[in-house]
Amino acid sequence: MMIESMLCLLLAAGADLVLTALVVQQTPEMVFTHPGREVVLDCYHGDNDYPYMLWYQFGSAAGGGRVMALIGLLSYESPSVEKDFQGGFRLTGDARGEAQLRISSVNSTDAAEYFCAARRHSGSCQRRS
């Protein structure tokens, strides 16, 4: 008898996240899938003033702790994926509205909570003396 293993990926805060009056919607709330399949997580905010979208993974660490890691940044339509996530993770879409985190060929190490966040373009900082 063959028992298929399944993975559970949680999209954190299945309800809307409110950041400085910006509503960020993430779907789906939870994904159950089989190893080897592609998973697509959506993030939407619809405000052109927020041209950056960041994706984070909140997972288990050695010793029973939790760790949050930046997966990557989508600047307008240009993705930048962190070294530890290159190869299996892709960022697509437009950060000013709707974008996706695509995890190809999921495996057990991908079972975690995922967060997206939107960020405005900030001007340069000046140090006061």
XYZ file of N, CA and C in Angstrom:
387
model
N 0.840 -1.162 0.000
C 0.000 0.000 0.000
C 0.898 1.241 0.000
N 0.640 2.126 -0.962
C 1.462 3.317 -1.095
C 0.735 4.514 -0.490
N 1.393 5.189 0.406
C 0.823 6.384 1.021
C 1.547 7.584 0.435
N 0.761 8.469 -0.184
C 1.358 9.664 -0.761
C 1.537 10.721 0.315
N 2.680 11.362 0.298
C 2.886 12.437 1.264
C 2.346 13.736 0.687
N 1.886 14.582 1.574
C 1.363 15.878 1.165
C 2.070 16.967 1.959
N 2.158 18.130 1.367
C 2.764 19.279 2.021
C 1.699 20.318 2.281
N 1.871 21.059 3.335
C 0.957 22.151 3.650
C 1.749 23.452 3.649
N 1.337 24.369 2.805
C 1.943 25.690 2.774
C 0.894 26.671 3.261
N 1.243 27.485 4.223
C 0.309 28.477 4.747
C 0.674 29.843 4.208
N -0.325 30.554 3.747
C -0.124 31.934 3.361
C -0.548 32.740 4.562
N 0.405 33.313 5.239
C 0.163 33.944 6.536
C -0.949 34.968 6.487
N -1.660 35.035 7.600
C -2.747 35.996 7.777
C -3.699 35.926 6.605
N -4.346 34.803 6.442
C -5.272 34.595 5.350
C -6.212 35.752 5.143
N -6.505 36.473 6.196
C -7.289 37.693 6.052
C -6.361 38.776 5.511
N -6.901 39.943 5.304
C -6.122 41.042 4.755
C -5.146 41.591 5.793
N -4.001 42.036 5.314
C -3.024 42.710 6.162
C -3.136 44.200 5.886
N -3.115 45.005 6.910
C -3.200 46.447 6.719
C -1.878 47.073 7.131
N -1.223 47.712 6.194
C 0.057 48.356 6.443
C -0.047 49.812 6.010
N -0.031 50.722 6.947
C -0.125 52.145 6.670
C -1.268 52.440 5.704
N -2.445 51.979 6.034
C -3.665 52.204 5.262
C -3.679 51.480 3.924
N -2.716 50.656 3.655
C -2.704 49.862 2.431
C -3.182 48.461 2.768
N -4.161 47.975 2.038
C -4.668 46.623 2.266
C -3.946 45.678 1.312
N -3.287 44.689 1.874
C -2.568 43.681 1.097
C -3.321 42.371 1.242
N -3.758 41.814 0.120
C -4.514 40.561 0.143
C -3.636 39.427 -0.368
N -3.658 38.321 0.339
C -2.886 37.142 -0.041
C -3.837 35.965 -0.201
N -3.663 35.217 -1.283
C -4.466 34.016 -1.509
C -3.595 32.943 -2.138
N -3.957 31.705 -1.964
C -4.971 31.162 -1.061
C -4.462 31.173 0.380
N -5.366 30.941 1.323
C -4.972 30.937 2.735
C -4.095 29.740 3.070
N -4.377 28.614 2.459
C -3.645 27.386 2.757
C -3.591 26.528 1.497
N -2.482 25.833 1.322
C -2.316 24.955 0.165
C -1.880 23.582 0.653
N -2.591 22.557 0.221
C -2.164 21.177 0.429
C -1.793 20.644 -0.942
N -0.607 20.101 -1.059
C -0.174 19.619 -2.363
C 0.762 18.430 -2.196
N 1.097 17.831 -3.297
C 2.015 16.689 -3.301
C 3.418 17.175 -3.663
N 4.449 16.525 -3.137
C 5.820 16.885 -3.503
C 6.001 16.818 -5.020
N 6.776 17.751 -5.526
C 7.055 17.774 -6.952
C 6.144 18.678 -7.761
N 5.053 19.129 -7.185
C 4.123 19.997 -7.918
C 4.495 21.468 -7.744
N 3.978 22.301 -8.648
C 4.183 23.749 -8.537
C 3.065 24.357 -7.702
N 3.426 25.328 -6.867
C 2.459 26.064 -6.059
C 2.590 27.539 -6.423
N 1.443 28.202 -6.593
C 1.428 29.633 -6.895
C 0.666 30.349 -5.788
N 1.321 31.317 -5.145
C 0.714 32.139 -4.108
C 0.565 33.552 -4.659
N -0.610 34.148 -4.481
C -0.905 35.471 -5.025
C -0.879 36.546 -3.949
N -0.474 37.736 -4.347
C -0.477 38.899 -3.468
C -1.007 40.077 -4.275
N -1.938 40.836 -3.675
C -2.565 41.948 -4.379
C -2.737 43.137 -3.447
N -2.467 44.340 -3.958
C -2.772 45.553 -3.198
C -3.360 46.652 -4.071
N -3.072 46.719 -5.343
C -3.702 47.660 -6.262
C -3.373 49.127 -6.077
N -2.194 49.464 -5.560
C -1.821 50.866 -5.372
C -0.494 51.130 -6.076
N -0.526 51.928 -7.143
C 0.677 52.217 -7.927
C 1.773 52.911 -7.132
N 1.434 53.476 -5.978
C 2.437 54.146 -5.150
C 3.329 53.162 -4.393
N 3.038 51.882 -4.491
C 3.824 50.839 -3.819
C 4.435 49.930 -4.887
N 5.578 50.323 -5.462
C 6.157 49.571 -6.569
C 7.077 48.410 -6.170
N 7.152 48.118 -4.870
C 8.007 47.020 -4.410
C 7.173 46.011 -3.638
N 7.355 44.743 -3.961
C 6.679 43.681 -3.227
C 7.745 42.707 -2.736
N 7.690 42.412 -1.447
C 8.657 41.502 -0.842
C 7.940 40.238 -0.404
N 8.606 39.109 -0.539
C 8.057 37.826 -0.084
C 8.971 37.250 0.990
N 8.358 36.726 2.052
C 9.091 36.137 3.177
C 8.595 34.722 3.445
N 9.500 33.887 3.944
C 9.159 32.531 4.391
C 9.394 32.471 5.897
N 8.380 32.011 6.628
C 8.476 31.866 8.083
C 8.367 30.381 8.372
N 9.490 29.756 8.688
C 9.503 28.310 8.850
C 10.205 27.854 10.108
N 10.331 26.553 10.228
C 10.962 25.943 11.397
C 12.475 25.974 11.265
N 13.122 26.175 12.398
C 14.582 26.174 12.440
C 15.050 24.995 13.281
N 16.321 24.706 13.180
C 16.903 23.639 13.992
C 16.710 23.969 15.465
N 16.424 22.977 16.258
C 16.231 23.181 17.685
C 14.827 23.605 18.055
N 13.908 23.557 17.097
C 12.512 23.865 17.389
C 12.131 25.323 17.294
N 13.072 26.185 16.939
C 12.752 27.606 16.812
C 12.096 27.927 15.481
N 11.850 29.200 15.263
C 11.266 29.666 14.004
C 12.220 30.676 13.379
N 12.228 30.731 12.074
C 13.102 31.663 11.378
C 12.343 32.296 10.211
N 12.566 33.604 10.022
C 11.971 34.298 8.887
C 13.082 34.648 7.911
N 12.844 34.356 6.637
C 13.846 34.628 5.615
C 13.215 35.385 4.458
N 13.952 36.352 3.924
C 13.511 37.063 2.737
C 13.718 36.159 1.532
N 12.643 35.915 0.789
C 12.733 35.112 -0.433
C 13.217 35.987 -1.575
N 12.615 37.160 -1.687
C 13.017 38.050 -2.761
C 12.175 39.300 -2.828
N 12.530 40.146 -3.779
C 11.894 41.438 -3.981
C 11.482 41.554 -5.440
N 10.269 42.024 -5.657
C 9.801 42.338 -7.001
C 9.735 43.857 -7.095
N 10.558 44.440 -7.946
C 10.583 45.884 -8.157
C 9.880 46.152 -9.477
N 8.681 46.741 -9.405
C 7.826 46.891 -10.575
C 7.586 45.492 -11.148
N 8.203 45.166 -12.302
C 8.056 43.823 -12.876
C 9.380 43.064 -12.875
N 10.364 43.604 -12.177
C 11.703 43.022 -12.181
C 11.976 42.251 -10.885
N 12.130 40.918 -10.981
C 12.342 40.109 -9.777
C 13.811 40.007 -9.372
N 14.015 39.885 -8.068
C 15.334 39.616 -7.512
C 15.137 38.596 -6.392
N 15.623 37.377 -6.612
C 15.443 36.290 -5.647
C 16.747 36.079 -4.884
N 16.632 35.953 -3.560
C 17.800 35.727 -2.712
C 18.479 34.406 -3.088
N 19.782 34.363 -2.885
C 20.601 33.214 -3.284
C 20.056 31.880 -2.770
N 19.636 31.827 -1.498
C 19.154 30.568 -0.914
C 17.868 30.060 -1.551
N 17.157 30.919 -2.284
C 15.876 30.531 -2.871
C 15.922 30.442 -4.393
N 17.069 30.738 -4.987
C 17.172 30.676 -6.439
C 17.060 29.234 -6.909
N 16.443 29.048 -8.036
C 16.288 27.708 -8.591
C 14.894 27.165 -8.409
N 14.337 27.286 -7.209
C 13.011 26.727 -6.965
C 11.919 27.756 -6.765
N 12.295 29.023 -6.580
C 11.321 30.080 -6.314
C 11.422 31.155 -7.397
N 10.258 31.610 -7.879
C 10.218 32.698 -8.871
C 9.188 33.731 -8.441
N 9.467 34.991 -8.743
C 8.530 36.081 -8.495
C 8.056 36.587 -9.851
N 6.734 36.675 -10.025
C 6.173 37.124 -11.290
C 5.097 38.172 -11.034
N 4.688 38.847 -12.098
C 3.623 39.836 -11.992
C 4.177 41.243 -11.902
N 3.364 42.145 -11.365
C 3.713 43.558 -11.242
C 3.523 43.975 -9.790
N 4.580 44.422 -9.155
C 4.535 44.775 -7.730
C 3.571 45.915 -7.432
N 3.170 46.688 -8.440
C 2.234 47.797 -8.222
C 0.789 47.324 -8.132
N 0.560 46.044 -8.246
C -0.814 45.549 -8.200
C -0.887 44.111 -7.753
N -0.733 43.194 -8.712
C -0.861 41.774 -8.398
C 0.403 41.033 -8.814
N 0.917 40.238 -7.897
C 2.134 39.478 -8.166
C 2.012 38.087 -7.561
N 2.921 37.212 -7.980
C 2.866 35.827 -7.539
C 4.238 35.361 -7.060
N 4.181 34.461 -6.088
C 5.342 33.680 -5.684
C 5.093 32.287 -6.224
N 5.989 31.803 -7.063
C 5.852 30.477 -7.669
C 6.944 29.567 -7.114
N 6.509 28.473 -6.530
C 7.445 27.487 -5.990
C 7.341 26.258 -6.874
N 8.393 25.992 -7.636
C 8.361 24.844 -8.537
C 8.840 23.613 -7.791
N 8.219 22.521 -8.062
C 8.626 21.239 -7.495
C 8.800 21.307 -5.971
N 7.698 21.596 -5.256
C 7.764 21.735 -3.798
C 8.263 20.461 -3.130
N 8.920 20.642 -1.995
C 9.357 19.503 -1.194
C 9.125 19.832 0.276
N 9.468 18.931 1.150
C 9.158 19.089 2.576
C 9.805 20.323 3.200
N 10.937 20.765 2.689
C 11.580 21.951 3.258
C 10.827 23.239 2.918
N 9.887 23.174 1.981
C 9.091 24.344 1.611
C 7.852 24.512 2.481
N 7.553 23.536 3.334
C 6.378 23.625 4.208
C 6.625 24.725 5.235
N 5.895 25.838 5.103
C 6.124 27.017 5.942
C 4.971 27.989 5.757
N 5.057 29.127 6.459
C 4.132 30.232 6.235
C 4.823 31.218 5.305
N 4.048 31.831 4.427
C 4.588 32.787 3.471
C 3.873 34.123 3.621
N 4.652 35.209 3.619
C 4.121 36.560 3.754
C 4.516 37.381 2.534
N 3.629 38.231 2.087
C 4.037 39.249 1.122
C 3.833 40.610 1.771
N 4.619 41.562 1.349
C 4.523 42.926 1.871
C 4.765 43.887 0.718
N 4.095 45.029 0.760
C 4.284 46.059 -0.253
C 5.045 47.218 0.377
N 5.873 47.857 -0.437
C 6.687 48.957 0.072
C 6.690 50.101 -0.931
N 6.625 51.303 -0.404
C 6.735 52.500 -1.240
C 8.191 52.752 -1.576
N 8.375 53.536 -2.614
C 9.728 53.991 -2.923
C 10.079 55.073 -1.916
N 11.204 54.927 -1.277
C 11.606 55.945 -0.302
C 12.777 56.738 -0.858
N 12.800 57.995 -0.520
C 13.893 58.856 -0.954
C 15.160 58.526 -0.196
N 16.200 59.201 -0.532
C 17.466 58.943 0.146
C 17.423 59.507 1.564
N 18.149 58.877 2.431
C 18.237 59.320 3.826
C 19.473 60.192 3.982
N 19.343 61.204 4.792
C 20.485 62.060 5.071
C 20.779 62.022 6.554
N 22.038 61.911 6.876
C 22.445 61.861 8.272
C 22.629 63.276 8.797
N 22.052 63.534 9.952
C 22.217 64.846 10.579
C 23.391 64.802 11.540
N 24.148 65.883 11.545
C 25.283 65.909 12.470
C 24.966 66.705 13.708
